[in-house]
Tab-separated table of C-alpha atoms in Angstrom:
chain	number	residue	atom	x	y	z
A	25	MET	CA	0.000	0.000	0.000
A	26	ARG	CA	1.492	3.348	-1.094
A	27	ARG	CA	1.279	6.414	1.116
A	28	ALA	CA	-0.801	8.511	-1.307
A	29	VAL	CA	-3.738	7.861	-3.605
A	30	ILE	CA	-5.137	9.591	-6.685
A	31	VAL	CA	-8.929	9.458	-6.944
A	32	PHE	CA	-10.129	10.063	-10.503
A	33	VAL	CA	-13.721	11.316	-10.998
A	34	HIS	CA	-15.163	11.242	-14.532
A	35	GLY	CA	-17.752	13.555	-16.069
A	36	LEU	CA	-21.306	13.523	-17.439
A	37	PHE	CA	-22.251	10.575	-19.709
A	38	SER	CA	-18.762	9.158	-19.214
A	39	SER	CA	-17.038	6.413	-17.258
A	40	ALA	CA	-13.789	5.587	-15.479
A	41	ALA	CA	-12.409	4.338	-18.802
A	42	THR	CA	-11.898	7.949	-19.903
A	43	TRP	CA	-8.800	8.143	-17.660
A	44	GLY	CA	-7.071	5.071	-19.128
A	45	LYS	CA	-4.460	6.729	-21.353
A	46	LEU	CA	-3.536	9.359	-18.785
A	47	ILE	CA	-3.120	6.782	-16.029
A	48	ASP	CA	-0.939	4.633	-18.292
A	49	GLN	CA	1.422	7.526	-19.037
A	50	ILE	CA	1.800	8.964	-15.545
A	51	SER	CA	2.343	5.464	-14.181
A	52	ASP	CA	5.531	5.267	-16.252
A	53	PHE	CA	7.205	7.764	-13.913
A	54	PRO	CA	8.790	6.107	-10.844
A	55	GLU	CA	8.076	9.094	-8.578
A	56	ILE	CA	4.350	8.609	-9.290
A	57	ARG	CA	4.241	4.834	-9.576
A	58	ASP	CA	6.119	4.350	-6.303
A	59	GLN	CA	4.203	6.959	-4.294
A	60	PHE	CA	0.595	6.761	-5.515
A	61	ASP	CA	-2.145	4.178	-5.698
A	62	ILE	CA	-4.806	4.770	-8.360
A	63	GLU	CA	-8.534	4.621	-7.587
A	64	LEU	CA	-11.427	5.285	-9.963
A	65	PHE	CA	-14.689	6.716	-8.642
A	66	GLU	CA	-17.455	5.634	-10.979
A	67	TYR	CA	-21.109	6.662	-10.764
A	68	SER	CA	-24.326	6.325	-12.718
A	69	THR	CA	-24.711	8.972	-15.414
A	70	PRO	CA	-27.101	7.632	-18.110
A	71	ARG	CA	-28.476	9.870	-20.831
A	72	LEU	CA	-32.032	8.602	-20.354
A	73	ALA	CA	-34.111	7.261	-17.469
A	74	TRP	CA	-37.128	5.555	-19.004
A	75	ASN	CA	-37.517	2.954	-16.258
A	76	PRO	CA	-39.924	4.374	-13.590
A	77	LEU	CA	-38.235	2.137	-10.995
A	78	GLN	CA	-34.882	3.855	-11.485
A	79	ARG	CA	-33.739	7.449	-11.141
A	80	ILE	CA	-30.701	9.394	-12.276
A	81	PRO	CA	-28.863	10.476	-9.099
A	82	ASP	CA	-28.451	14.203	-8.583
A	83	LEU	CA	-25.205	15.901	-7.524
A	84	ASP	CA	-26.075	15.839	-3.823
A	85	ILE	CA	-26.474	12.056	-3.887
A	86	LEU	CA	-23.265	11.672	-5.892
A	87	ALA	CA	-21.452	13.932	-3.421
A	88	GLU	CA	-22.478	11.640	-0.546
A	89	ASN	CA	-21.358	8.651	-2.592
A	90	LEU	CA	-17.963	10.314	-3.142
A	91	ARG	CA	-17.700	11.139	0.568
A	92	GLY	CA	-17.951	7.463	1.478
A	93	PHE	CA	-15.435	6.578	-1.221
A	94	ILE	CA	-12.943	9.202	0.041
A	95	THR	CA	-13.439	8.117	3.648
A	96	ASN	CA	-12.384	4.584	2.730
A	97	MET	CA	-9.296	5.921	0.931
A	98	GLY	CA	-8.322	8.026	3.946
A	99	GLU	CA	-8.325	5.023	6.239
A	100	VAL	CA	-5.354	3.484	4.433
A	101	HIS	CA	-3.554	6.447	2.822
A	102	GLU	CA	-1.677	9.421	4.241
A	103	ARG	CA	-2.531	11.801	1.370
A	104	ILE	CA	-5.312	12.051	-1.199
A	105	VAL	CA	-5.386	13.856	-4.545
A	106	LEU	CA	-8.705	14.410	-6.339
A	107	VAL	CA	-8.518	14.635	-10.142
A	108	THR	CA	-11.781	15.444	-11.903
A	109	HIS	CA	-13.125	15.975	-15.397
A	110	SER	CA	-16.126	18.089	-16.356
A	111	GLN	CA	-19.113	17.361	-14.097
A	112	GLY	CA	-16.771	15.412	-11.807
A	113	GLY	CA	-15.453	18.770	-10.590
A	114	LEU	CA	-18.951	19.874	-9.570
A	115	ILE	CA	-19.486	16.605	-7.701
A	116	ALA	CA	-16.188	17.090	-5.842
A	117	GLN	CA	-17.076	20.691	-4.980
A	118	ARG	CA	-20.503	19.593	-3.730
A	119	PHE	CA	-18.805	16.939	-1.575
A	120	LEU	CA	-16.453	19.557	-0.082
A	121	SER	CA	-19.283	22.050	0.455
A	122	ARG	CA	-21.568	19.560	2.195
A	123	THR	CA	-18.738	18.367	4.432
A	124	LEU	CA	-18.053	21.963	5.496
A	125	SER	CA	-21.764	22.594	6.139
A	126	ASP	CA	-21.940	19.486	8.308
A	127	GLY	CA	-19.093	20.764	10.510
A	128	ARG	CA	-16.863	17.862	9.472
A	129	ALA	CA	-14.084	19.776	7.710
A	130	THR	CA	-11.389	17.980	9.710
A	131	GLU	CA	-12.235	14.874	7.668
A	132	LEU	CA	-10.832	16.666	4.588
A	133	ALA	CA	-7.320	17.194	5.964
A	134	LYS	CA	-5.768	14.333	3.984
A	135	ILE	CA	-6.864	15.843	0.659
A	136	ARG	CA	-3.740	17.761	-0.318
A	137	ARG	CA	-4.773	18.806	-3.817
A	138	MET	CA	-7.752	18.888	-6.144
A	139	VAL	CA	-7.212	19.214	-9.889
A	140	MET	CA	-10.181	19.979	-12.178
A	141	PHE	CA	-10.119	19.640	-15.962
A	142	GLY	CA	-12.859	21.368	-17.968
A	143	CYS	CA	-15.166	21.836	-14.973
A	144	PRO	CA	-18.364	23.789	-15.859
A	145	ASN	CA	-18.033	26.133	-12.887
A	146	ASN	CA	-20.236	28.714	-14.597
A	147	GLY	CA	-22.295	26.170	-16.528
A	148	SER	CA	-22.296	25.008	-20.125
A	149	GLU	CA	-24.370	26.805	-22.782
A	150	LEU	CA	-23.787	24.382	-25.640
A	151	PHE	CA	-27.171	23.223	-27.047
A	152	LEU	CA	-28.813	24.724	-23.943
A	153	LEU	CA	-32.254	25.180	-25.524
A	154	ALA	CA	-32.264	21.637	-26.886
A	155	ARG	CA	-31.207	20.242	-23.523
A	156	LYS	CA	-33.989	22.108	-21.750
A	157	ALA	CA	-36.560	20.757	-24.179
A	158	LEU	CA	-35.437	17.176	-23.595
A	159	ILE	CA	-35.404	17.351	-19.783
A	160	PRO	CA	-39.108	16.450	-19.292
A	161	PHE	CA	-38.536	13.280	-21.296
A	162	THR	CA	-35.113	12.227	-20.043
A	163	ARG	CA	-35.615	13.297	-16.391
A	164	ASN	CA	-31.876	13.972	-16.190
A	165	ARG	CA	-31.213	15.650	-12.843
A	166	GLN	CA	-27.497	15.937	-13.551
A	167	GLU	CA	-27.927	17.987	-16.722
A	168	ARG	CA	-30.039	20.575	-14.878
A	169	GLU	CA	-27.048	21.653	-12.825
A	170	LEU	CA	-24.899	22.183	-15.921
A	171	ARG	CA	-27.026	25.186	-16.860
A	172	PRO	CA	-25.418	28.581	-16.210
A	173	LEU	CA	-25.833	30.177	-12.775
A	174	GLN	CA	-27.562	27.312	-11.010
A	175	MET	CA	-27.988	28.269	-7.358
A	176	PRO	CA	-26.823	24.932	-5.868
A	177	VAL	CA	-23.601	25.208	-7.914
A	178	VAL	CA	-23.067	28.866	-6.981
A	179	GLU	CA	-23.702	28.163	-3.290
A	180	ALA	CA	-21.283	25.218	-3.277
A	181	GLN	CA	-18.604	27.371	-4.895
A	182	ARG	CA	-19.135	30.120	-2.337
A	183	LYS	CA	-18.622	27.690	0.539
A	184	VAL	CA	-15.606	26.116	-1.121
A	185	MET	CA	-13.986	29.517	-1.712
A	186	GLN	CA	-14.530	30.621	1.885
A	187	GLY	CA	-13.907	27.334	3.667
A	188	ILE	CA	-11.296	25.717	1.398
A	189	VAL	CA	-9.488	28.120	-0.953
A	190	GLN	CA	-9.260	31.085	1.434
A	191	ALA	CA	-8.806	29.020	4.599
A	192	THR	CA	-5.459	29.209	6.390
A	193	GLU	CA	-6.055	26.674	9.180
A	194	ILE	CA	-8.290	23.719	9.899
A	195	SER	CA	-11.397	23.770	12.079
A	196	SER	CA	-14.808	22.119	11.980
A	197	THR	CA	-15.865	24.411	9.102
A	198	LYS	CA	-12.573	25.169	7.328
A	199	CYS	CA	-9.794	23.158	5.723
A	200	PRO	CA	-7.228	24.647	3.302
A	201	ILE	CA	-6.849	22.558	0.135
A	202	PRO	CA	-5.140	23.832	-3.060
A	203	ILE	CA	-7.666	23.640	-5.925
A	204	VAL	CA	-6.346	23.975	-9.489
A	205	SER	CA	-8.537	24.616	-12.562
A	206	TYR	CA	-7.457	23.638	-16.061
A	207	ALA	CA	-9.302	24.761	-19.204
A	208	GLY	CA	-9.011	23.530	-22.789
A	209	ASP	CA	-8.142	26.322	-25.204
A	210	SER	CA	-10.539	24.978	-27.869
A	211	ASP	CA	-13.266	23.686	-25.526
A	212	ASN	CA	-16.702	24.670	-26.875
A	213	ILE	CA	-18.645	22.580	-24.349
A	214	VAL	CA	-17.220	24.281	-21.269
A	215	ALA	CA	-15.749	27.637	-22.257
A	216	PRO	CA	-12.362	28.490	-20.681
A	217	ALA	CA	-13.981	31.343	-18.712
A	218	SER	CA	-16.343	28.833	-17.100
A	219	ALA	CA	-13.616	26.261	-16.398
A	220	LEU	CA	-11.220	28.793	-14.842
A	221	SER	CA	-13.972	30.727	-13.061
A	222	ILE	CA	-13.128	32.157	-9.637
A	223	PHE	CA	-10.343	29.778	-8.652
A	224	PRO	CA	-6.985	31.563	-8.306
A	225	LEU	CA	-4.829	28.548	-9.326
A	226	ARG	CA	-5.533	28.110	-13.031
A	227	GLU	CA	-3.990	27.197	-16.362
A	228	VAL	CA	-5.025	26.699	-19.985
A	229	LEU	CA	-3.934	23.550	-21.842
A	230	PRO	CA	-4.220	22.626	-25.525
A	231	GLY	CA	-7.348	20.627	-26.361
A	232	ASP	CA	-11.108	20.546	-26.399
A	233	HIS	CA	-13.431	19.235	-23.711
A	234	PHE	CA	-12.431	15.617	-24.233
A	235	SER	CA	-8.856	15.791	-25.535
A	236	ILE	CA	-7.756	17.946	-22.574
A	237	ILE	CA	-7.429	14.741	-20.513
A	238	LYS	CA	-5.900	12.673	-23.352
A	239	PRO	CA	-2.078	12.731	-23.462
A	240	ASP	CA	-0.724	14.084	-26.735
A	241	ALA	CA	2.607	14.720	-28.404
A	242	HIS	CA	2.938	18.157	-26.794
A	243	GLY	CA	3.234	16.475	-23.384
A	244	ARG	CA	1.822	19.413	-21.435
A	245	LEU	CA	-0.971	17.402	-19.810
A	246	VAL	CA	1.442	14.819	-18.419
A	247	SER	CA	3.855	17.555	-17.298
A	248	ALA	CA	1.017	19.335	-15.517
A	249	MET	CA	-0.049	16.145	-13.768
A	250	ARG	CA	3.504	15.398	-12.626
A	251	ARG	CA	3.796	18.916	-11.256
A	252	GLU	CA	0.477	18.750	-9.399
A	253	LEU	CA	1.207	15.334	-7.901
A	254	THR	CA	4.676	16.414	-6.784
A	255	GLN	CA	3.144	19.425	-5.069
A	256	ALA	CA	0.568	17.221	-3.364
A	257	LEU	CA	3.328	15.140	-1.777
A	258	ILE	CA	4.991	18.152	-0.158
A	259	GLU	CA	1.914	20.270	0.588
A	260	PRO	CA	1.847	20.740	4.378
A	261	PHE	CA	-1.058	19.463	6.397
A	262	PRO	CA	-3.192	22.311	7.749
A	263	GLU	CA	-2.604	23.657	11.218
A	264	LYS	CA	-5.276	22.726	13.714
A	265	PHE	CA	-7.454	25.412	15.211
A	266	SER	CA	-9.424	24.812	18.386
A	267	ASP	CA	-13.176	25.375	18.073
A	268	ASP	CA	-13.653	24.506	21.728
A	269	LEU	CA	-12.352	27.819	23.076
A	270	PRO	CA	-14.196	31.116	22.633
A	271	ALA	CA	-12.372	33.702	20.528
A	272	TYR	CA	-11.227	35.778	23.519
A	273	ARG	CA	-9.477	32.741	25.048
A	274	ARG	CA	-7.607	31.566	21.956
A	275	LEU	CA	-3.883	32.238	21.946
A	276	PRO	CA	-2.674	34.683	19.304
A	277	LYS	CA	-0.703	33.046	16.546
A	278	ASP	CA	2.551	34.543	17.800
A	279	GLN	CA	2.034	32.780	21.150
A	280	ASP	CA	0.877	29.370	20.014
A	281	GLY	CA	4.273	27.680	20.138
A	282	GLY	CA	4.707	27.435	16.362
A	283	PHE	CA	7.152	30.332	16.091
A	284	LEU	CA	10.928	30.075	16.171
A	285	ILE	CA	12.355	32.304	18.882
A	286	GLU	CA	15.938	32.234	17.585
A	287	GLN	CA	17.380	32.471	14.096
A	288	GLU	CA	17.972	29.153	12.336
A	289	LEU	CA	19.657	28.645	8.976
A	290	LEU	CA	19.340	25.921	6.351
A	291	GLY	CA	21.465	25.826	3.218
A	292	PRO	CA	23.049	26.505	0.935
A	293	ILE	CA	20.997	24.600	-1.624
A	294	HIS	CA	22.506	25.127	-5.069
A	295	ILE	CA	19.940	25.281	-7.865
A	296	ARG	CA	20.743	25.969	-11.496
A	297	ALA	CA	19.366	29.193	-12.967
A	298	ASN	CA	20.861	28.442	-16.396
A	299	THR	CA	23.250	26.003	-18.010
A	300	MET	CA	26.294	27.764	-16.549
A	301	ASN	CA	25.354	28.991	-13.082
A	302	ALA	CA	24.015	27.479	-9.861
A	303	ILE	CA	22.496	29.886	-7.341
A	304	PRO	CA	22.954	29.370	-3.566
A	305	PHE	CA	19.628	29.421	-1.704
A	306	TYR	CA	19.203	29.659	2.064
A	307	VAL	CA	16.216	29.419	4.383
A	308	ARG	CA	16.280	31.575	7.498
A	309	GLY	CA	13.820	30.919	10.293
A	310	GLY	CA	13.034	33.005	13.336
A	311	PRO	CA	12.615	36.701	14.187
A	312	VAL	CA	13.357	38.871	11.173
A	313	GLU	CA	15.007	41.493	13.414
A	314	GLN	CA	17.761	38.965	14.166
A	315	LEU	CA	18.808	38.698	10.523
A	316	SER	CA	22.430	39.563	9.790
A	317	ASN	CA	24.918	39.439	6.909
A	318	VAL	CA	22.258	39.949	4.243
A	319	ASP	CA	22.699	42.977	1.988
A	320	ILE	CA	19.000	43.597	1.285
A	321	ILE	CA	15.979	42.578	3.352
A	322	VAL	CA	12.610	42.819	1.612
A	323	SER	CA	9.549	43.762	3.647
A	324	SER	CA	6.033	42.944	2.406
A	325	GLU	CA	3.883	46.077	2.691
A	326	ASN	CA	0.373	47.191	1.795
A	327	THR	CA	-0.272	49.262	-1.321
A	328	TYR	CA	-0.273	52.456	0.773
A	329	LEU	CA	3.325	51.648	1.754
A	330	GLN	CA	2.453	52.218	5.398
A	331	MET	CA	4.638	50.153	7.715
A	332	SER	CA	3.155	48.344	10.699
A	333	GLN	CA	3.562	49.898	14.141
A	334	PHE	CA	6.623	49.054	16.232
A	335	PHE	CA	4.676	46.861	18.648
A	336	LYS	CA	3.181	44.657	15.887
A	337	ALA	CA	4.571	41.125	15.464
A	338	SER	CA	4.443	41.364	11.652
A	339	THR	CA	7.578	41.380	9.501
A	340	SER	CA	6.976	45.039	8.658
A	341	GLY	CA	6.605	46.077	12.316
A	342	SER	CA	9.597	44.013	13.413
A	343	LEU	CA	11.832	45.501	10.704
A	344	ARG	CA	10.663	49.021	11.521
A	345	PHE	CA	11.604	48.508	15.166
A	346	ALA	CA	14.921	46.827	14.322
A	347	ALA	CA	15.951	49.652	11.970
A	348	ALA	CA	15.043	52.424	14.427
A	349	VAL	CA	17.753	54.249	16.359
A	350	ARG	CA	16.949	53.919	20.048
A	351	GLY	CA	18.143	55.676	23.174
A	352	ALA	CA	19.583	54.121	26.297
A	353	GLY	CA	16.102	53.612	27.721
A	354	GLY	CA	14.813	51.953	24.542
A	355	GLU	CA	12.973	55.068	23.313
A	356	ILE	CA	12.808	55.691	19.555
A	357	LEU	CA	15.170	58.512	18.617
A	358	GLU	CA	14.834	58.086	14.857
A	359	ASP	CA	12.269	56.019	12.960
A	360	VAL	CA	14.691	55.364	10.111
A	361	ALA	CA	12.663	53.006	7.892
A	362	GLY	CA	9.283	54.628	8.581
A	363	ASP	CA	10.432	58.234	8.060
A	364	HIS	CA	12.423	57.468	4.910
A	365	LEU	CA	9.504	55.516	3.441
A	366	ILE	CA	7.198	58.514	3.940
A	367	SER	CA	9.813	60.751	2.310
A	368	TRP	CA	10.017	58.375	-0.632
A	369	LEU	CA	6.217	58.456	-0.990
A	370	ARG	CA	6.131	62.239	-1.010
A	371	SER	CA	8.837	62.333	-3.698
A	372	HIS	CA	7.787	59.426	-5.921
A	373	ALA	CA	4.039	58.935	-5.359
A	374	THR	CA	1.117	60.581	-3.548
A	375	TYR	CA	1.137	60.226	0.214
A	376	GLY	CA	-2.187	58.844	1.440
A	377	LEU	CA	-3.097	57.159	-1.859
A	378	PRO	CA	-2.202	53.616	-2.928
A	379	VAL	CA	0.764	52.969	-5.171
A	380	TYR	CA	0.768	50.570	-8.121
A	381	GLU	CA	0.771	46.921	-7.016
A	382	GLY	CA	4.307	45.545	-7.081
A	383	THR	CA	5.989	48.920	-6.447
A	384	VAL	CA	9.255	48.626	-4.498
A	385	ALA	CA	10.670	51.505	-2.428
A	386	PRO	CA	14.153	51.514	-0.806
A	387	THR	CA	15.078	52.845	2.630
A	388	PRO	CA	18.265	52.775	4.705
A	389	SER	CA	18.650	49.911	7.150
A	390	GLY	CA	19.249	52.167	10.170
A	391	ALA	CA	20.417	50.246	13.229
A	392	LEU	CA	20.463	47.023	11.198
A	393	LYS	CA	23.602	48.259	9.480
A	394	GLU	CA	25.525	47.068	12.524
A	395	LYS	CA	24.431	43.550	11.526
A	396	LYS	CA	25.703	44.116	7.977
A	397	VAL	CA	22.241	44.718	6.530
A	398	HIS	CA	22.569	47.622	4.063
A	399	ARG	CA	19.093	48.268	2.669
A	400	ILE	CA	15.418	47.531	3.320
A	401	TYR	CA	13.204	47.244	0.248
A	402	HIS	CA	9.483	47.755	0.793
A	403	ALA	CA	7.317	45.823	-1.700
A	404	ALA	CA	3.669	46.905	-2.086
A	405	VAL	CA	1.994	43.515	-2.426
A	406	VAL	CA	-1.161	43.315	-0.295
A	407	SER	CA	-4.195	45.528	-0.939
A	408	PRO	CA	-6.411	46.528	2.020
A	409	VAL	CA	-10.123	45.771	1.678
A	410	ALA	CA	-11.989	48.993	2.430
A	411	GLY	CA	-13.898	48.997	5.706
A	412	THR	CA	-12.298	45.785	6.991
A	413	ASN	CA	-9.044	44.494	8.455
A	414	ASN	CA	-8.631	42.105	5.537
A	415	TYR	CA	-6.242	42.135	2.607
A	416	THR	CA	-6.202	40.699	-0.903
A	417	VAL	CA	-3.223	39.668	-3.002
A	418	ASN	CA	-3.117	40.014	-6.774
A	419	PRO	CA	-0.728	37.319	-8.081
A	420	LEU	CA	0.615	39.844	-10.584
A	421	ALA	CA	1.651	42.074	-7.678
A	422	VAL	CA	3.996	39.333	-6.460
A	423	THR	CA	5.659	38.757	-9.828
A	424	ARG	CA	5.977	42.499	-10.460
A	425	ALA	CA	7.500	43.003	-7.011
A	426	VAL	CA	10.161	40.334	-7.621
A	427	HIS	CA	11.112	41.957	-10.921
A	428	ASN	CA	11.226	45.429	-9.358
A	429	ILE	CA	13.345	44.211	-6.416
A	430	PHE	CA	16.092	43.028	-8.748
A	431	ALA	CA	15.806	46.046	-11.047
A	432	LEU	CA	16.246	48.365	-8.054
A	433	ALA	CA	19.094	46.297	-6.588
A	434	ARG	CA	20.999	46.360	-9.882
A	435	GLN	CA	20.402	50.101	-10.190
A	436	GLU	CA	21.623	50.854	-6.668
A	437	ARG	CA	24.571	48.510	-7.054
A	438	GLU	CA	25.634	50.425	-10.146
A	439	GLU	CA	24.737	54.004	-9.233
A	440	LEU	CA	25.552	54.012	-5.507
A	441	GLY	CA	28.458	51.613	-5.628
A	442	TYR	CA	26.936	49.180	-3.106
A	443	PRO	CA	28.529	45.718	-3.444
A	444	PHE	CA	25.157	43.990	-3.117
A	445	ARG	CA	25.154	40.223	-3.436
A	446	SER	CA	22.432	38.776	-1.163
A	447	ILE	CA	18.675	39.398	-0.975
A	448	CYS	CA	16.301	38.062	1.700
A	449	ILE	CA	12.700	37.621	0.492
A	450	PRO	CA	9.592	36.852	2.573
A	451	LEU	CA	6.735	34.771	1.209
A	452	PHE	CA	4.518	37.575	-0.059
A	453	GLY	CA	0.855	37.335	0.914
A	454	ALA	CA	1.264	34.209	3.044
A	455	GLY	CA	0.365	36.108	6.214
A	456	ARG	CA	-2.532	38.558	6.230
A	457	GLY	CA	-2.860	38.093	2.465
A	458	GLY	CA	-4.272	34.637	3.101
A	459	ILE	CA	-2.553	32.677	0.322
A	460	SER	CA	-0.752	29.436	1.078
A	461	ILE	CA	2.995	29.040	1.545
A	462	THR	CA	3.196	26.885	-1.589
A	463	LYS	CA	1.172	29.338	-3.689
A	464	SER	CA	3.326	32.280	-2.596
A	465	PHE	CA	6.531	30.313	-3.230
A	466	ASP	CA	5.374	29.308	-6.724
A	467	LEU	CA	4.462	32.886	-7.642
A	468	ILE	CA	7.840	34.156	-6.461
A	469	TRP	CA	9.785	31.286	-8.008
A	470	ASP	CA	8.854	31.751	-11.664
A	471	SER	CA	9.695	35.444	-11.626
A	472	LEU	CA	12.778	34.883	-9.470
A	473	MET	CA	14.314	32.329	-11.813
A	474	GLY	CA	13.717	34.634	-14.764
A	475	GLU	CA	15.759	37.327	-13.004
A	476	LEU	CA	18.508	34.930	-11.926
A	477	GLU	CA	18.828	33.444	-15.385
A	478	LYS	CA	19.745	36.907	-16.686
A	479	ASP	CA	21.842	37.920	-13.669
A	480	PRO	CA	23.149	34.927	-11.659
A	481	SER	CA	25.379	37.032	-9.388
A	482	TRP	CA	23.032	36.780	-6.388
A	483	GLU	CA	22.472	34.522	-3.432
A	484	ILE	CA	18.864	34.237	-2.268
A	485	HIS	CA	17.549	33.909	1.271
A	486	PHE	CA	13.944	33.038	2.125
A	487	THR	CA	12.645	33.871	5.580
A	488	ALA	CA	9.841	32.444	7.716
A	489	ARG	CA	8.885	32.832	11.364
A	490	ARG	CA	6.947	29.592	11.850
A	491	ARG	CA	8.901	26.356	12.116
A	492	GLN	CA	6.427	24.523	9.884
A	493	ASN	CA	6.829	27.140	7.145
A	494	PHE	CA	10.612	27.243	7.628
A	495	GLU	CA	10.852	23.483	7.063
A	496	HIS	CA	8.310	23.542	4.229
A	497	ILE	CA	10.277	26.139	2.239
A	498	TYR	CA	13.366	23.968	2.591
A	499	LYS	CA	11.434	20.978	1.202
A	500	LEU	CA	10.210	23.081	-1.713
A	501	LEU	CA	13.776	24.108	-2.536
A	502	GLU	CA	14.996	20.522	-2.255
A	503	ALA	CA	12.241	19.468	-4.666
A	504	LYS	CA	13.342	22.171	-7.132
A	505	LYS	CA	16.922	20.947	-6.896
A	506	GLU	CA	15.923	17.321	-7.517
A	507	ARG	CA	13.888	18.304	-10.578
A	508	GLY	CA	16.781	20.347	-11.932
A	509	ALA	CA	15.057	23.738	-11.823
A	510	PRO	CA	14.296	25.798	-13.745
């Protein structure tokens, strides 16, 4: 028995046989064959139901059927990956939604990835009028929910977005699971806009509604599956959150024992950026104010470029305090990072209004210079939601920020004569931004390797305060090294 299992869920008017060619090809890879069992979830999906003694099961019934199937898989496997096609994605979403509504979200913890191909998230309009006309005769309950904007589908998606995609920890009603949507570029049954829908992890592959899950000479489907399955093996299990205590008695996250109280260092891990150069990567865990011997530290800021207050436990607040010049009694004599950032805003933007997402502003390092930290770069990545304490993260803001960090570093190295060599980068948006560690790392990585391929003169440091995140980043880097990144 292998430690992980892939559960394949077929679509409308289909069967488990539709996965045959894909399973054959991915099973040729030892890292998949040795780590994953294969299970096929099959259900009744006839075109017609003429027999009055039989009925076509609706999505709620199929969701309960899938729940029992998944429960059996979880009893013998450490990790589960759901791979769906077409209507199979709606069934999986309904299963997740109903489990959340029942207060049983902890049962979902072993599902470490869900991959949907051609899922009609916003419905399918192909032959819609003809399908409606046939419904009274065929009594097909499944087809009804493929119509655009069906309330049960919309409600399931809403619960999945709130309780799965946007979740950061596990409770009775929440469980973070990465959900990836793939669309076929020539799919006329489920348009790409419907397949991609609201899910932030998305990609378009060559093919129509049926060929998108059939391996072809281009090899992109198989490559995508290998990537998703590799991610599922290293995706961390969600942190547990106690529902038993009232909110006022729960420990703040910075007191729950998951934080490193002293700096720890892992590395170097050498990863090739091009055919000639290998870049040294390090992972630094612990309080960011204890960092030393790093030329540039990057701070994740909001789009107003307003740093957190000194007493906040955030990276921004900690860096602001560490850079400040203090008197003998600990009083702030000069707010170096905060004051210089305001000056930069008044000179380069409009103070009090948001800057463009991905903007990077430099400030001196203040007292951190004694620890051989020369500059602090402030990257505007998270956008405040008006009237709330919440933030959103545009993935493009992360990739723009990475590009702008290196552009600024090269400019200052040339114009100011700073011998910059090392940059320390946080995982943008993985705190108040609400995106997962893996998602943030992936967004940074693609842009980062593009910069390092052109200019391999840098060493890169990632930083994390939680031990779990510290160790997870190291595993992600090790996986990149083993795959021969980029």
